[in-house]
């Protein structure tokens, strides 16, 4: 009988303490600096894409969730410095394990795993993230810049 | 024992090696499993010795020597891994990497690059070069197909040597000197050789790239499957590289019996069969005048019913089948069985425009026995109406090799300009159409008969005389070990076949004859029995209509039903003519064009890369291919469709 009251006393005490859960998604927790979530394809300061379509990220990916096709820059239509750019860049987010090996392999530091972790979806097709979904918005030729 | 075949013994890296005298250190080391790194050395090109990567040390020698160009001497002791050798390799690598750009991630060669591999294995690991690298505009086009990146070039001269020694077109050269040296198209020349793609494959770095493969895929992403090139009668061995259901490129796969490891540009860059149009993916059947997509079950049932009705209504003679010299032997065999066994007709051929029979007769008469290796051994070569440079390019390289390395005399007789005429001791032109007279005169000349017949006046009109032929025969020294190459399409009737046979017999035993087919399986379609009058294995049978005769008969509505295999390789005008009078036209087609669209039943076919099959090249070598892709949609290999129709016709 006494033990029951002792137990309930703990419950009562906890009731007045600050809650450890948060009302997600109204409120979001701060992420750790090294956390790895959704990839971003970065740009240089001048707006050109860093990605050159070399597909080393795809080669290094342990779950083969990256697919890259490359094309050739022309002087009229330039996407990245040099000769080569990615025409197709797709990541199958339902396969990705967010290991960050793609980031390690990238010779131009184009791909970076950032902090957006809200990736759940009800449609598998929508889990294929295409280049325009991954590329950070900015001034590139395709944005009229 | 001659000096050449004398064996010597020496020691390489502590291992004893016994090789023929005159063997280079590199090859001797290779024979006992010791690999020495190289750049400029290539087993099928002459030795250059310019890259210095293969330096090795000989005991008692004053300085390292190049293994590729130094003969192994009896009793010497060679080391390939001493500190001096490793230091030399490091220095060569450092020197090469001074100007080589660090663009491996964008380079097409990255992943299969000798420089990359050697830098990893033997390079210094870090660069001491802090100055500015040599910069060039990149890439610059050498031709429509080949691009050059001068920054990446290490000046191994493999491409130059290929053009000088193998294709003998001599289009590439090194311009400037020393540090300013660069590969370029020789002044006043165009790099338009039909073998230019080989230079890309030979290039040890990514200096030469092809426009068709540029940035298409990384080497490690592709599946590599062995195949046979289906674009001419040579049947070269290839490696087909595919990525996610698409063919990315063809690479040569060495087959000493056919291609010597080379490939022509038609084969290398011809793999895009689509031509940009949409493939047929569903069977089509004509209903109320329009082609409607139906199920396979319905399409085959319709074909069976209509074929059966045509035979019962008009008799088996009113049905005909056209195989194809570009389809596999299995498909041609099935087609002739469908016509001969299931429909009991004799109307089978492999072309709508040419009678396939004479060439089959020639094969049955024992002509067409040559192999590509016969060219290497031949005392002399006689070419009649043949233009291998255009129609059998790899044979052209074989002939050039014989002329360049063995000075084999060639005597060409042709009605058009051909590249081989430049290599011939004697080359004569005849007027197209006078082939029969030519063969008669040639035979008379070989037999040294003094007959002058009416056929000579025929030739004189074309500017050819007995004296000229006698001179050609004498200069080329035709005799028992001559290879006679005859353009198969000249054999338009039986008379010509017997004339060629007589000519070869007159040369004496040992002479071999090659029938040169332009098509991938001209030889095999005939031995598979898709010709009038011959069953598979060239066993004679009653002769029905030939292809051209069937077209005429169909136009006049005496032939009621026509079954066409491989529509894409038949003349559209002939199909249209046959369509005019035929009641039933069934075809297997890859695309819906005017000709296939005029059919009553159109089966979506599988392309040559999507099915299994045997192709017999122009030298009689049968080679099998396996599928590397899946047919699109519901398209099916022709053989399975014909088999099913035959099965249903039995019921």
mmCIF file of N, CA and C in Angstrom, chain B residues 358-409:
data_model
loop_
_atom_site.group_PDB
_atom_site.id
_atom_site.type_symbol
_atom_site.label_atom_id
_atom_site.label_comp_id
_atom_site.label_asym_id
_atom_site.label_seq_id
_atom_site.Cartn_x
_atom_site.Cartn_y
_atom_site.Cartn_z
ATOM 1 N N UNK B 358 22.398 -17.976 -107.018
ATOM 2 C CA UNK B 358 23.733 -18.205 -107.585
ATOM 3 C C UNK B 358 24.841 -18.252 -106.525
ATOM 4 N N UNK B 359 24.782 -17.358 -105.553
ATOM 5 C CA UNK B 359 25.821 -17.379 -104.520
ATOM 6 C C UNK B 359 25.749 -18.673 -103.718
ATOM 7 N N UNK B 360 24.520 -19.188 -103.519
ATOM 8 C CA UNK B 360 24.378 -20.463 -102.823
ATOM 9 C C UNK B 360 24.966 -21.588 -103.660
ATOM 10 N N UNK B 361 24.743 -21.512 -104.984
ATOM 11 C CA UNK B 361 25.329 -22.506 -105.886
ATOM 12 C C UNK B 361 26.853 -22.450 -105.787
ATOM 13 N N UNK B 362 27.383 -21.215 -105.748
ATOM 14 C CA UNK B 362 28.834 -21.061 -105.643
ATOM 15 C C UNK B 362 29.352 -21.742 -104.377
ATOM 16 N N UNK B 363 28.626 -21.537 -103.250
ATOM 17 C CA UNK B 363 29.042 -22.178 -101.995
ATOM 18 C C UNK B 363 28.946 -23.691 -102.130
ATOM 19 N N UNK B 364 27.870 -24.168 -102.780
ATOM 20 C CA UNK B 364 27.692 -25.608 -102.944
ATOM 21 C C UNK B 364 28.764 -26.188 -103.852
ATOM 22 N N UNK B 365 29.284 -25.369 -104.772
ATOM 23 C CA UNK B 365 30.314 -25.835 -105.699
ATOM 24 C C UNK B 365 31.709 -25.740 -105.088
ATOM 25 N N UNK B 366 31.771 -25.402 -103.808
ATOM 26 C CA UNK B 366 33.069 -25.396 -103.132
ATOM 27 C C UNK B 366 33.825 -24.094 -103.240
ATOM 28 N N UNK B 367 33.174 -23.044 -103.744
ATOM 29 C CA UNK B 367 33.813 -21.726 -103.682
ATOM 30 C C UNK B 367 33.515 -21.150 -102.302
ATOM 31 N N UNK B 368 34.155 -20.047 -101.955
ATOM 32 C CA UNK B 368 33.891 -19.468 -100.642
ATOM 33 C C UNK B 368 34.560 -20.230 -99.515
ATOM 34 N N UNK B 369 35.775 -20.731 -99.774
ATOM 35 C CA UNK B 369 36.456 -21.530 -98.762
ATOM 36 C C UNK B 369 37.529 -20.749 -98.021
ATOM 37 N N UNK B 370 37.759 -19.500 -98.425
ATOM 38 C CA UNK B 370 38.902 -18.786 -97.843
ATOM 39 C C UNK B 370 38.646 -18.391 -96.389
ATOM 40 N N UNK B 371 39.710 -18.201 -95.644
ATOM 41 C CA UNK B 371 39.606 -17.621 -94.314
ATOM 42 C C UNK B 371 40.428 -16.340 -94.325
ATOM 43 N N UNK B 372 40.186 -15.480 -93.340
ATOM 44 C CA UNK B 372 40.944 -14.232 -93.290
ATOM 45 C C UNK B 372 42.432 -14.506 -93.143
ATOM 46 N N UNK B 373 42.786 -15.598 -92.461
ATOM 47 C CA UNK B 373 44.195 -15.900 -92.265
ATOM 48 C C UNK B 373 44.871 -16.346 -93.567
ATOM 49 N N UNK B 374 44.071 -16.817 -94.547
ATOM 50 C CA UNK B 374 44.643 -17.162 -95.853
ATOM 51 C C UNK B 374 45.326 -15.956 -96.482
ATOM 52 N N UNK B 375 44.763 -14.760 -96.202
ATOM 53 C CA UNK B 375 45.340 -13.531 -96.762
ATOM 54 C C UNK B 375 46.777 -13.365 -96.262
ATOM 55 N N UNK B 376 46.992 -13.693 -94.973
ATOM 56 C CA UNK B 376 48.338 -13.544 -94.406
ATOM 57 C C UNK B 376 49.341 -14.483 -95.075
ATOM 58 N N UNK B 377 48.836 -15.615 -95.588
ATOM 59 C CA UNK B 377 49.745 -16.634 -96.133
ATOM 60 C C UNK B 377 49.808 -16.618 -97.661
ATOM 61 N N UNK B 378 48.909 -15.851 -98.277
ATOM 62 C CA UNK B 378 48.758 -15.941 -99.734
ATOM 63 C C UNK B 378 50.016 -15.498 -100.460
ATOM 64 N N UNK B 379 50.305 -16.153 -101.611
ATOM 65 C CA UNK B 379 51.404 -15.717 -102.471
ATOM 66 C C UNK B 379 50.974 -14.513 -103.290
ATOM 67 N N UNK B 380 49.692 -14.487 -103.641
ATOM 68 C CA UNK B 380 49.163 -13.375 -104.419
ATOM 69 C C UNK B 380 47.646 -13.357 -104.241
ATOM 70 N N UNK B 381 47.058 -12.229 -104.567
ATOM 71 C CA UNK B 381 45.621 -12.066 -104.359
ATOM 72 C C UNK B 381 45.003 -11.471 -105.622
ATOM 73 N N UNK B 382 43.915 -12.087 -106.050
ATOM 74 C CA UNK B 382 43.178 -11.579 -107.207
ATOM 75 C C UNK B 382 41.821 -11.116 -106.722
ATOM 76 N N UNK B 383 41.484 -9.870 -106.989
ATOM 77 C CA UNK B 383 40.196 -9.337 -106.532
ATOM 78 C C UNK B 383 39.343 -8.983 -107.734
ATOM 79 N N UNK B 384 38.145 -9.558 -107.776
ATOM 80 C CA UNK B 384 37.247 -9.305 -108.906
ATOM 81 C C UNK B 384 36.005 -8.566 -108.425
ATOM 82 N N UNK B 385 35.888 -7.328 -108.830
ATOM 83 C CA UNK B 385 34.692 -6.548 -108.494
ATOM 84 C C UNK B 385 34.548 -6.245 -107.018
ATOM 85 N N UNK B 386 35.592 -6.516 -106.238
ATOM 86 C CA UNK B 386 35.474 -6.361 -104.783
ATOM 87 C C UNK B 386 35.992 -5.009 -104.346
ATOM 88 N N UNK B 387 35.346 -4.392 -103.382
ATOM 89 C CA UNK B 387 35.818 -3.146 -102.794
ATOM 90 C C UNK B 387 35.741 -3.264 -101.279
ATOM 91 N N UNK B 388 36.638 -4.048 -100.692
ATOM 92 C CA UNK B 388 36.552 -4.273 -99.246
ATOM 93 C C UNK B 388 36.703 -2.985 -98.435
ATOM 94 N N UNK B 389 37.450 -2.006 -98.960
ATOM 95 C CA UNK B 389 37.636 -0.768 -98.197
ATOM 96 C C UNK B 389 36.300 -0.138 -97.874
ATOM 97 N N UNK B 390 35.322 -0.348 -98.758
ATOM 98 C CA UNK B 390 34.013 0.237 -98.523
ATOM 99 C C UNK B 390 33.065 -0.756 -97.859
ATOM 100 N N UNK B 391 33.104 -2.012 -98.274
ATOM 101 C CA UNK B 391 32.061 -2.934 -97.835
ATOM 102 C C UNK B 391 32.515 -3.943 -96.767
ATOM 103 N N UNK B 392 33.818 -4.247 -96.727
ATOM 104 C CA UNK B 392 34.322 -5.153 -95.680
ATOM 105 C C UNK B 392 35.583 -4.533 -95.095
ATOM 106 N N UNK B 393 35.438 -3.411 -94.353
ATOM 107 C CA UNK B 393 36.624 -2.617 -93.994
ATOM 108 C C UNK B 393 37.730 -3.403 -93.283
ATOM 109 N N UNK B 394 37.349 -4.356 -92.433
ATOM 110 C CA UNK B 394 38.392 -5.048 -91.680
ATOM 111 C C UNK B 394 39.216 -5.939 -92.604
ATOM 112 N N UNK B 395 38.596 -6.422 -93.677
ATOM 113 C CA UNK B 395 39.329 -7.188 -94.675
ATOM 114 C C UNK B 395 40.334 -6.285 -95.383
ATOM 115 N N UNK B 396 39.963 -5.025 -95.532
ATOM 116 C CA UNK B 396 40.856 -4.033 -96.135
ATOM 117 C C UNK B 396 42.143 -3.914 -95.312
ATOM 118 N N UNK B 397 42.000 -3.886 -93.960
ATOM 119 C CA UNK B 397 43.191 -3.815 -93.108
ATOM 120 C C UNK B 397 44.051 -5.063 -93.272
ATOM 121 N N UNK B 398 43.384 -6.217 -93.392
ATOM 122 C CA UNK B 398 44.095 -7.492 -93.566
ATOM 123 C C UNK B 398 44.911 -7.467 -94.866
ATOM 124 N N UNK B 399 44.283 -6.950 -95.937
ATOM 125 C CA UNK B 399 44.962 -6.894 -97.227
ATOM 126 C C UNK B 399 46.140 -5.918 -97.180
ATOM 127 N N UNK B 400 45.920 -4.764 -96.505
ATOM 128 C CA UNK B 400 47.008 -3.790 -96.390
ATOM 129 C C UNK B 400 48.176 -4.390 -95.620
ATOM 130 N N UNK B 401 47.843 -5.146 -94.553
ATOM 131 C CA UNK B 401 48.892 -5.774 -93.756
ATOM 132 C C UNK B 401 49.730 -6.699 -94.640
ATOM 133 N N UNK B 402 49.044 -7.471 -95.508
ATOM 134 C CA UNK B 402 49.763 -8.394 -96.385
ATOM 135 C C UNK B 402 50.665 -7.620 -97.339
ATOM 136 N N UNK B 403 50.156 -6.503 -97.870
ATOM 137 C CA UNK B 403 50.953 -5.723 -98.815
ATOM 138 C C UNK B 403 52.120 -5.049 -98.104
ATOM 139 N N UNK B 404 51.847 -4.469 -96.914
ATOM 140 C CA UNK B 404 52.878 -3.700 -96.225
ATOM 141 C C UNK B 404 53.949 -4.614 -95.622
ATOM 142 N N UNK B 405 53.517 -5.704 -94.964
ATOM 143 C CA UNK B 405 54.511 -6.517 -94.267
ATOM 144 C C UNK B 405 55.103 -7.616 -95.150
ATOM 145 N N UNK B 406 54.317 -8.130 -96.120
ATOM 146 C CA UNK B 406 54.853 -9.244 -96.910
ATOM 147 C C UNK B 406 54.990 -8.910 -98.386
ATOM 148 N N UNK B 407 54.622 -7.715 -98.764
ATOM 149 C CA UNK B 407 54.666 -7.286 -100.170
ATOM 150 C C UNK B 407 53.891 -8.247 -101.059
ATOM 151 N N UNK B 408 52.767 -8.752 -100.560
ATOM 152 C CA UNK B 408 51.945 -9.670 -101.344
ATOM 153 C C UNK B 408 51.408 -8.943 -102.572
ATOM 154 N N UNK B 409 51.639 -9.492 -103.761
ATOM 155 C CA UNK B 409 51.112 -8.813 -104.949
ATOM 156 C C UNK B 409 49.599 -8.979 -105.073
#
